[in-house]
Short mmCIF file of C-alpha atoms in Angstrom, two decimals:
data_model
loop_
_atom_site.label_atom_id
_atom_site.label_comp_id
_atom_site.label_asym_id
_atom_site.label_seq_id
_atom_site.Cartn_x
_atom_site.Cartn_y
_atom_site.Cartn_z
CA VAL D 1391 -0.04 -0.12 -0.03
CA GLN D 1392 2.86 2.25 0.99
CA ARG D 1393 4.49 1.81 -2.45
CA LEU D 1394 1.15 2.45 -4.35
CA ASN D 1395 0.79 5.67 -2.48
CA ASN D 1396 4.49 6.70 -3.25
CA LEU D 1397 3.80 5.83 -6.91
CA LYS D 1398 0.65 8.00 -6.82
CA LYS D 1399 2.71 10.87 -5.33
CA ARG D 1400 5.22 10.75 -8.02
CA MET D 1401 2.68 10.64 -10.75
CA HIS D 1402 0.42 13.40 -9.76
CA GLY D 1403 3.44 16.04 -9.54
CA LEU D 1404 2.58 19.24 -7.63
CA PRO D 1405 -0.36 18.96 -5.40
CA SER D 1406 -3.51 20.71 -6.39
CA SER D 1407 -5.20 20.60 -2.98
CA GLY D 1408 -4.96 19.35 0.53
CA PRO D 1409 -1.84 19.43 2.98
CA PHE D 1410 1.65 20.01 1.69
CA THR D 1411 5.05 20.70 2.79
CA ALA D 1412 7.45 23.27 1.10
CA VAL D 1413 11.08 23.18 1.28
CA VAL D 1414 13.51 26.12 0.11
CA THR D 1415 17.09 25.64 -0.34
CA ASP D 1416 20.10 27.81 -1.33
CA ILE D 1417 23.82 27.86 -1.23
CA GLN D 1418 25.33 29.97 1.50
CA GLY D 1419 27.67 32.60 -0.02
CA TRP D 1420 26.73 31.78 -3.73
CA THR D 1421 27.08 35.44 -4.79
CA ALA D 1422 30.54 35.55 -3.34
CA LEU D 1423 31.59 32.22 -4.89
CA CYS D 1424 30.47 33.40 -8.28
CA ALA D 1425 32.32 36.85 -7.86
CA GLU D 1426 35.57 35.29 -6.78
CA HIS D 1427 35.43 32.03 -8.93
CA PRO D 1428 33.11 32.32 -11.77
CA GLU D 1429 34.99 29.64 -13.72
CA LEU D 1430 33.86 27.14 -11.10
CA SER D 1431 30.20 28.31 -10.33
CA SER D 1432 28.85 26.52 -13.29
CA LYS D 1433 30.44 23.17 -12.20
CA VAL D 1434 29.40 23.52 -8.51
CA LEU D 1435 25.91 24.54 -9.47
CA SER D 1436 25.60 21.32 -11.92
CA ILE D 1437 26.77 19.25 -9.05
CA HIS D 1438 24.47 20.90 -6.52
CA ASN D 1439 21.49 20.56 -8.86
CA SER D 1440 22.10 17.03 -9.65
CA ILE D 1441 22.21 15.92 -5.90
CA LEU D 1442 18.76 17.85 -5.12
CA ARG D 1443 17.09 16.19 -8.20
CA LYS D 1444 18.11 12.81 -7.10
CA ALA D 1445 17.07 13.45 -3.45
CA ARG D 1446 13.80 14.85 -4.67
CA TRP D 1447 13.14 11.80 -6.87
CA ASN D 1448 13.83 9.26 -4.10
CA ASN D 1449 11.44 11.08 -1.72
CA PHE D 1450 8.57 11.72 -4.33
CA GLY D 1451 8.84 15.44 -4.43
CA SER D 1452 8.19 18.01 -7.12
CA THR D 1453 10.07 21.09 -8.04
CA HIS D 1454 7.89 24.20 -7.66
CA GLU D 1455 10.46 26.85 -8.99
CA THR D 1456 14.14 27.75 -9.21
CA GLU D 1457 15.97 30.81 -9.09
CA GLY D 1458 19.68 30.57 -9.57
CA ASP D 1459 21.10 28.52 -6.69
CA SER D 1460 17.70 28.47 -4.81
CA TYR D 1461 15.19 25.72 -4.97
CA THR D 1462 11.58 25.60 -3.96
CA MET D 1463 10.13 21.97 -3.56
CA VAL D 1464 6.91 20.64 -2.74
CA PHE D 1465 5.88 17.46 -0.92
CA TYR D 1466 2.70 15.79 -0.13
CA GLU D 1467 3.91 14.61 3.26
CA ALA D 1468 6.17 16.30 5.69
CA LYS D 1469 7.91 13.00 6.34
CA ASP D 1470 9.21 12.97 2.74
CA ALA D 1471 10.22 16.54 2.83
CA VAL D 1472 12.32 16.03 6.00
CA ALA D 1473 13.56 12.71 4.46
CA PHE D 1474 14.58 14.68 1.31
CA CYS D 1475 16.37 17.30 3.47
CA LEU D 1476 18.28 14.56 5.60
CA GLN D 1477 19.51 12.71 2.38
CA ALA D 1478 20.42 15.68 0.47
CA GLN D 1479 22.60 17.07 3.11
CA GLN D 1480 24.34 13.86 3.68
CA MET D 1481 25.05 13.63 -0.17
CA LEU D 1482 26.33 17.13 -0.13
CA SER D 1483 28.85 16.44 2.77
CA MET D 1484 30.07 13.50 1.11
CA GLN D 1485 30.51 15.25 -2.42
CA PRO D 1486 34.05 15.82 -3.46
CA TRP D 1487 33.80 19.52 -4.66
CA PRO D 1488 35.99 21.23 -7.18
CA SER D 1489 39.07 22.51 -5.83
CA LEU D 1490 40.69 26.06 -6.29
CA ARG D 1491 43.73 24.54 -8.17
CA GLU D 1492 41.22 23.88 -11.04
CA ALA D 1493 40.15 27.39 -11.12
CA ASN D 1494 43.97 28.57 -11.17
CA SER D 1495 44.56 26.03 -14.06
CA GLU D 1496 41.94 27.40 -16.09
CA GLU D 1497 43.11 31.00 -15.49
CA GLN D 1498 46.73 29.98 -16.53
CA SER D 1499 45.18 28.42 -19.70
CA THR D 1500 43.51 31.52 -20.46
CA HIS D 1501 46.75 33.57 -19.93
CA LEU D 1502 48.65 31.28 -22.38
CA MET D 1503 45.81 31.75 -25.00
CA SER D 1504 46.04 35.65 -24.75
CA SER D 1505 49.86 35.31 -25.18
CA PHE D 1506 49.63 33.03 -28.07
CA GLU D 1507 47.06 35.37 -29.70
CA ASN D 1508 49.68 38.11 -30.06
CA PRO D 1509 53.23 36.43 -30.63
CA VAL D 1510 55.01 39.45 -31.78
CA SER D 1511 54.52 41.29 -28.49
CA GLU D 1512 55.61 38.12 -26.65
CA LEU D 1513 58.91 37.88 -28.50
CA VAL D 1514 59.70 41.52 -28.05
CA ARG D 1515 58.94 41.13 -24.23
CA LYS D 1516 61.34 37.96 -24.24
CA LYS D 1517 64.13 39.84 -25.95
CA SER D 1518 63.95 42.77 -23.55
CA CYS D 1519 64.11 40.35 -20.63
CA SER D 1520 67.21 38.58 -22.06
CA ASN D 1521 69.25 41.58 -22.36
CA ASN D 1522 68.84 42.02 -18.49
CA SER D 1523 71.03 39.13 -17.49
CA PHE D 1524 70.93 39.96 -13.79
CA ALA D 1525 67.06 39.46 -13.91
CA ILE D 1526 67.70 35.85 -12.88
CA LEU D 1527 69.24 37.05 -9.70
CA ASN D 1528 66.62 39.71 -8.95
CA PRO D 1529 65.20 39.03 -5.56
CA LEU D 1530 61.84 40.41 -6.76
CA SER D 1531 61.45 37.50 -9.22
CA ILE D 1532 62.37 35.12 -6.67
CA SER D 1533 59.76 36.35 -4.15
CA ARG D 1534 57.33 36.43 -6.96
CA ARG D 1535 58.01 32.53 -7.44
CA MET D 1536 57.72 31.78 -3.80
CA LYS D 1537 54.36 33.66 -3.58
CA HIS D 1538 53.09 31.73 -6.73
CA HIS D 1539 54.15 28.36 -5.02
CA SER D 1540 52.33 29.38 -1.73
CA THR D 1541 49.31 30.41 -3.65
CA THR D 1542 49.42 27.05 -5.55
CA SER D 1543 49.68 24.97 -2.41
CA ALA D 1544 46.78 27.02 -0.85
CA SER D 1545 44.45 26.81 -3.88
CA SER D 1546 44.58 22.94 -3.62
CA THR D 1547 41.97 23.05 -1.05
CA CYS D 1548 38.35 22.00 -2.22
CA LEU D 1549 35.36 24.52 -1.81
CA ASP D 1550 33.25 24.34 1.09
CA VAL D 1551 29.84 24.26 -0.25
CA ARG D 1552 27.08 24.48 2.28
CA VAL D 1553 23.21 24.63 1.60
CA ARG D 1554 20.74 25.79 4.11
CA MET D 1555 17.06 24.41 3.97
CA GLY D 1556 13.96 25.55 5.75
CA LEU D 1557 10.61 23.78 5.82
CA ALA D 1558 7.01 24.98 6.49
CA SER D 1559 3.66 23.04 6.16
CA GLY D 1560 0.30 24.34 5.18
CA PHE D 1561 -2.87 23.44 3.33
CA LEU D 1562 -3.79 24.29 -0.35
CA VAL D 1563 -7.48 25.00 -0.94
CA PRO D 1564 -8.92 23.57 -4.17
CA GLY D 1565 -8.22 26.07 -6.99
CA GLU D 1566 -5.64 28.03 -5.19
CA SER D 1567 -2.29 28.52 -6.59
CA LEU D 1568 1.17 27.74 -5.10
CA HIS D 1569 2.72 30.81 -6.40
CA GLY D 1570 2.50 33.47 -3.68
CA HIS D 1571 1.04 30.93 -1.07
CA PRO D 1572 1.90 31.90 2.49
CA THR D 1573 3.34 28.48 3.16
CA ILE D 1574 6.09 29.20 0.49
CA ASP D 1575 6.89 32.45 1.90
CA LEU D 1576 7.23 31.04 5.54
CA ALA D 1577 9.45 28.45 4.09
CA LYS D 1578 11.70 31.02 2.47
CA GLU D 1579 11.62 33.01 5.87
CA VAL D 1580 12.74 29.64 7.83
CA SER D 1581 15.57 28.98 5.12
CA ASP D 1582 16.76 32.54 5.52
CA THR D 1583 17.15 31.98 9.10
CA ALA D 1584 19.32 28.77 8.95
CA ALA D 1585 22.86 28.59 8.45
CA GLY D 1586 24.75 26.58 5.61
CA GLY D 1587 24.40 23.01 6.24
CA GLN D 1588 21.37 23.39 8.65
CA ILE D 1589 17.91 22.07 8.44
CA LEU D 1590 15.27 24.34 10.19
CA MET D 1591 11.42 23.71 10.17
CA GLU D 1592 8.59 25.62 11.80
CA GLY D 1593 6.05 24.13 14.31
CA SER D 1594 3.49 22.68 11.97
CA THR D 1595 6.06 20.45 10.31
CA PHE D 1596 7.42 19.18 13.51
CA SER D 1597 3.95 18.18 14.73
CA ALA D 1598 3.69 16.17 11.36
CA ILE D 1599 6.85 14.28 11.88
CA LYS D 1600 7.31 13.95 15.55
CA ASP D 1601 5.89 10.53 15.65
CA VAL D 1602 8.27 9.11 12.67
CA LEU D 1603 11.60 10.01 13.93
CA GLY D 1604 12.43 6.30 13.83
CA GLU D 1605 11.81 6.07 10.12
CA LEU D 1606 13.75 9.21 9.52
CA GLY D 1607 16.51 7.97 11.48
CA THR D 1608 17.23 5.25 8.72
CA VAL D 1609 17.79 7.95 6.06
CA ASP D 1610 21.32 7.98 4.66
CA ALA D 1611 22.77 9.33 1.42
CA GLN D 1612 21.05 6.45 -0.34
CA GLY D 1613 17.78 7.32 1.01
CA MET D 1614 15.43 5.90 3.63
CA HIS D 1615 15.93 2.11 4.67
CA LEU D 1616 12.91 0.91 6.63
CA ASP D 1617 14.45 -2.62 6.78
CA ARG D 1618 16.68 -1.18 9.40
CA LEU D 1619 13.69 -0.12 11.47
CA ARG D 1620 12.02 -3.60 11.13
CA MET D 1621 15.38 -5.08 12.29
CA ARG D 1622 15.41 -2.87 15.29
CA ARG D 1623 11.86 -3.83 16.15
CA VAL D 1624 12.84 -7.62 15.82
CA PHE D 1625 15.39 -7.19 18.52
CA SER D 1626 12.97 -5.49 20.84
CA TRP D 1627 11.20 -8.80 21.22
CA PRO D 1628 12.02 -10.96 23.98
CA ALA D 1629 13.79 -13.68 21.91
CA PHE D 1630 17.13 -14.15 23.12
CA PHE D 1631 18.06 -16.95 20.67
CA LEU D 1632 17.75 -14.52 17.69
CA CYS D 1633 20.92 -12.84 18.92
CA ARG D 1634 22.89 -15.86 17.78
CA PHE D 1635 21.83 -15.70 14.25
CA ILE D 1636 21.38 -12.04 13.63
CA ALA D 1637 23.99 -9.23 14.03
CA PRO D 1638 22.80 -6.38 16.20
CA PRO D 1639 21.59 -3.14 14.65
CA SER D 1640 24.19 -0.45 13.86
CA ALA D 1641 24.25 3.01 15.52
CA ALA D 1642 23.23 4.51 12.13
CA SER D 1643 19.82 3.19 12.78
CA GLU D 1644 19.03 5.55 15.70
CA ASP D 1645 16.04 8.03 15.59
CA ALA D 1646 16.50 11.35 13.95
CA VAL D 1647 17.50 14.33 16.46
CA VAL D 1648 15.15 17.05 16.60
CA LEU D 1649 16.38 20.16 18.69
CA ASP D 1650 14.04 23.26 20.00
CA MET D 1651 15.44 26.28 18.68
CA GLY D 1652 13.04 28.60 20.43
CA THR D 1653 9.86 30.69 19.77
CA TYR D 1654 9.91 33.99 18.20
CA THR D 1655 7.46 36.73 17.60
CA LYS D 1656 7.11 38.90 14.61
CA SER D 1657 6.73 42.77 15.03
CA ARG D 1658 4.04 44.23 12.93
CA PRO D 1659 5.30 47.02 10.52
CA ASP D 1660 2.91 49.47 11.79
CA GLN D 1661 3.94 49.11 15.31
CA GLU D 1662 7.12 49.35 17.24
CA GLN D 1663 8.35 46.27 18.86
CA LYS D 1664 7.45 46.44 22.60
CA GLN D 1665 9.80 44.59 25.15
CA THR D 1666 7.45 44.28 28.33
CA ARG D 1667 7.16 41.81 31.02
CA PRO D 1668 4.28 39.13 30.47
CA ALA D 1669 1.05 39.87 32.24
CA PRO D 1670 -0.02 37.44 34.84
CA ASN D 1671 -2.96 36.49 32.67
CA SER D 1672 -0.75 35.83 29.57
CA SER D 1673 -0.82 32.28 28.40
CA PHE D 1674 2.60 30.29 28.00
CA PRO D 1675 2.91 27.06 26.03
CA ALA D 1676 3.60 24.15 28.47
CA ARG D 1677 6.57 22.01 27.62
CA SER D 1678 5.58 18.58 27.28
CA SER D 1679 6.87 15.80 29.59
CA ARG D 1680 8.80 14.35 26.58
CA SER D 1681 11.30 17.31 26.52
CA PHE D 1682 14.43 17.03 28.53
CA LEU D 1683 17.73 18.91 29.10
CA LEU D 1684 20.43 16.04 29.23
CA THR D 1685 20.72 12.68 28.05
CA PRO D 1686 20.72 11.11 31.69
CA LEU D 1687 17.18 12.11 32.13
CA SER D 1688 16.24 9.85 29.24
CA PRO D 1689 17.81 6.76 27.51
CA LYS D 1690 17.74 8.61 24.15
CA LEU D 1691 18.12 12.18 23.08
CA SER D 1692 16.08 12.25 19.73
CA LEU D 1693 13.38 14.87 20.71
CA THR D 1694 14.12 18.03 22.46
CA GLY D 1695 11.35 20.65 22.82
CA TYR D 1696 7.55 20.54 22.69
CA ALA D 1697 5.21 20.12 19.98
CA GLN D 1698 2.59 22.92 20.09
CA LYS D 1699 1.41 25.00 17.48
CA SER D 1700 1.78 28.61 17.63
CA ALA D 1701 -1.10 30.49 19.16
CA SER D 1702 -0.76 33.42 16.91
CA PRO D 1703 0.46 33.85 13.32
CA GLU D 1704 2.83 36.33 14.57
CA GLU D 1705 4.80 33.40 16.35
CA LEU D 1706 7.52 31.42 14.74
CA HIS D 1707 8.59 28.35 16.64
CA LEU D 1708 11.69 26.70 14.99
CA TYR D 1709 13.10 23.29 15.25
CA GLN D 1710 16.25 21.84 13.84
CA VAL D 1711 16.47 18.29 12.42
CA LEU D 1712 19.72 16.24 12.03
CA SER D 1713 20.69 12.69 11.28
CA ALA D 1714 21.76 10.62 14.26
CA ALA D 1715 25.30 10.35 12.69
CA GLY D 1716 25.76 13.87 12.18
CA ALA D 1717 23.89 15.35 15.14
CA GLU D 1718 27.17 16.70 16.73
CA ARG D 1719 27.34 19.31 14.03
CA ALA D 1720 24.38 21.10 15.66
CA LYS D 1721 27.11 22.12 18.59
CA GLY D 1722 28.90 24.24 15.94
CA TRP D 1723 25.93 26.24 15.23
CA GLY D 1724 24.87 26.42 18.76
CA SER D 1725 21.78 28.69 19.30
CA ASN D 1726 22.93 31.26 16.60
CA LEU D 1727 20.28 31.84 13.98
CA ARG D 1728 20.11 34.45 11.10
CA LEU D 1729 17.23 36.17 12.50
CA LYS D 1730 15.70 39.08 10.89
CA SER D 1731 15.36 42.53 12.65
CA ARG D 1732 11.63 42.07 13.09
CA LEU D 1733 12.04 38.84 14.92
CA SER D 1734 12.66 38.41 18.59
CA LEU D 1735 12.70 35.75 21.48
CA LYS D 1736 8.99 35.49 22.71
CA ASP D 1737 9.97 35.47 26.42
CA SER D 1738 12.25 33.63 28.92
CA LEU D 1739 10.32 30.45 28.82
CA SER D 1740 10.69 30.07 24.95
CA LYS D 1741 14.47 29.66 24.76
CA GLY D 1742 16.01 27.00 22.49
CA TYR D 1743 17.79 23.82 23.49
CA PHE D 1744 21.36 25.28 23.53
CA ASP D 1745 20.36 28.10 25.70
CA ALA D 1746 20.03 25.43 28.57
CA PRO D 1747 23.31 25.05 30.64
CA GLY D 1748 25.50 22.26 29.77
CA THR D 1749 23.97 21.25 26.49
CA LEU D 1750 26.99 22.07 24.48
CA ALA D 1751 28.95 19.45 26.39
CA ALA D 1752 26.34 16.87 26.60
CA PRO D 1753 26.35 14.19 23.87
CA LEU D 1754 23.62 14.49 21.12
CA GLY D 1755 22.55 10.77 20.96
CA ILE D 1756 22.83 7.77 23.36
CA SER D 1757 25.63 8.24 25.89
CA LYS D 1758 27.53 5.08 26.73
CA SER D 1759 28.64 6.60 30.07
CA PRO D 1760 25.50 8.68 31.44
CA ALA D 1761 27.64 9.69 34.47
CA ASP D 1762 30.43 11.26 32.61
CA ALA D 1763 32.53 13.39 34.82
CA SER D 1764 33.50 15.56 32.04
CA LEU D 1765 29.77 17.09 31.91
CA PRO D 1766 29.54 20.45 33.55
CA LEU D 1767 27.53 20.71 36.92
CA VAL D 1768 24.12 22.34 36.74
CA THR D 1769 21.70 23.32 39.35
CA THR D 1770 18.18 22.01 39.07
CA VAL D 1771 15.19 23.66 40.79
CA PHE D 1772 11.99 21.88 41.18
CA ALA D 1773 8.86 23.60 42.23
CA ALA D 1774 5.35 22.50 42.80
CA VAL D 1775 1.93 23.93 44.02
CA GLU D 1776 0.97 22.64 47.29
CA HIS D 1777 -2.47 20.78 47.59
CA ALA D 1778 -2.67 21.04 43.74
CA ARG D 1779 -4.82 17.81 43.62
CA VAL D 1780 -7.73 19.49 45.07
CA PHE D 1781 -7.90 22.14 42.36
CA SER D 1782 -10.48 21.88 39.54
CA SER D 1783 -9.24 21.89 35.85
CA ARG D 1784 -10.35 25.44 35.34
CA GLU D 1785 -8.48 26.41 38.50
CA ILE D 1786 -5.45 24.44 37.29
CA ARG D 1787 -5.44 26.44 34.16
CA HIS D 1788 -5.64 29.63 35.66
CA VAL D 1789 -2.95 28.98 38.46
CA GLU D 1790 -0.76 27.43 35.71
CA ARG D 1791 -0.79 30.71 33.70
CA GLY D 1792 0.27 32.70 37.01
CA LEU D 1793 2.94 30.21 37.75
CA LEU D 1794 4.51 30.44 34.37
CA ALA D 1795 4.06 34.13 34.56
CA CYS D 1796 5.88 34.24 37.78
CA ALA D 1797 8.71 31.97 36.57
CA CYS D 1798 9.11 34.16 33.44
CA THR D 1799 9.62 37.18 35.66
CA CYS D 1800 12.04 35.49 37.92
CA LEU D 1801 14.09 34.33 34.93
CA ASP D 1802 14.28 37.72 33.59
CA GLN D 1803 15.89 38.98 36.84
CA VAL D 1804 18.85 36.45 36.62
CA LYS D 1805 19.77 37.89 33.26
CA GLY D 1806 18.92 34.95 31.10
CA ASP D 1807 20.75 32.04 33.13
CA GLY D 1808 17.86 29.91 33.75
CA TYR D 1809 16.14 27.45 31.52
CA LEU D 1810 12.63 25.78 31.94
CA CYS D 1811 13.20 22.06 31.51
CA ARG D 1812 9.73 20.66 32.08
CA SER D 1813 6.16 22.00 32.97
CA PHE D 1814 3.91 19.27 34.30
CA GLY D 1815 0.27 19.18 34.19
CA ASN D 1816 0.03 18.90 37.81
CA LEU D 1817 1.39 22.44 38.40
CA LYS D 1818 5.05 21.26 38.70
CA LEU D 1819 7.98 23.25 37.21
CA MET D 1820 11.66 22.04 36.66
CA LEU D 1821 14.22 24.68 35.76
CA CYS D 1822 18.11 24.57 35.46
CA PHE D 1823 20.71 26.98 36.07
CA SER D 1824 24.42 27.18 35.36
CA LYS D 1825 25.21 28.70 38.55
CA PRO D 1826 23.93 27.83 42.10
CA GLU D 1827 23.54 31.43 43.24
#
């Protein structure tokens, strides 16, 4: 049945109605690359386009539009869109890109052709040089040769081509066009926020793929391998004798890693952005009990954050997705995002994963030694409302809003050191600090 559905998605092409997920990609620093090495830009773009087309075909997507190095692709399912990004990024990282030596060799061939076109002037130049016999011992010529040698050795390095990707999910009304659709614009905005090599998605896309992280964890440069997932399920059976005949699953079959990058608000063009404390009656999204800070709290770090759609269209909740094998790359980016001036952090309770203390030192994945002494010490605060069991559901919701507002105000007083790890439904909070004071 799944193969039949995939075949239908490939045959139908671009969606005409219903839910869809848009992916926008572009090469970081493409304009500078074209200006510095125009002779290599066409070769790099050709390789880049071939990789994206192959990953798009494997994951049943369609190209909506292209503009230079930028691609806009549309998928029927968010899982296919995320699988496309994971496969494409791994293919791009494994690709041997052209080196700067090729560019220099092409430049040298161009100079040779220009001298060949005017042989008379070349002979005159050689004759004048031969009259100056001391030119061989000229230190300037020696320094030029040394400079040329150092330039040649430095130019042997390959180009570092990094592609940023942004995903957004929406709904297409029958008769509505994809051109100018708000979901396409949102995907472009998310893509502009990412760094080269990074995959970012907004809250709706995360809500659609949060339950299929196991399937997405099987994606590599060749595509999705559901047989690895089935093998992992076999080993979850209480059948000890199977271990004698089947090799244990590899670490590459772990779940895909998703990191909460924070919630941001968009300021309206006709209003100045206001930086005020949250009112006691303002609502805050509660973090799910599935969210956690460090690996020892859970046997697997595949999901960090909470799945809740933005309560307002002026909010943008960002998540980062990575393969289990390349999860450590996220520490290089950290919490840095290329935010536009009209985007700002919603409040102190909406920080991203890397704003929590100790996350840069904690392993992203299964830790073989949970009690690692190299991990930094953190201070955990657990707060609970007394006699919360006697409250009604309406009273719990009202008290929870006040409790979160109080926690947000207190976090503002400690200059951003605190981080909300969990918010339980029975009026309990768990916060983490890097300093005990």
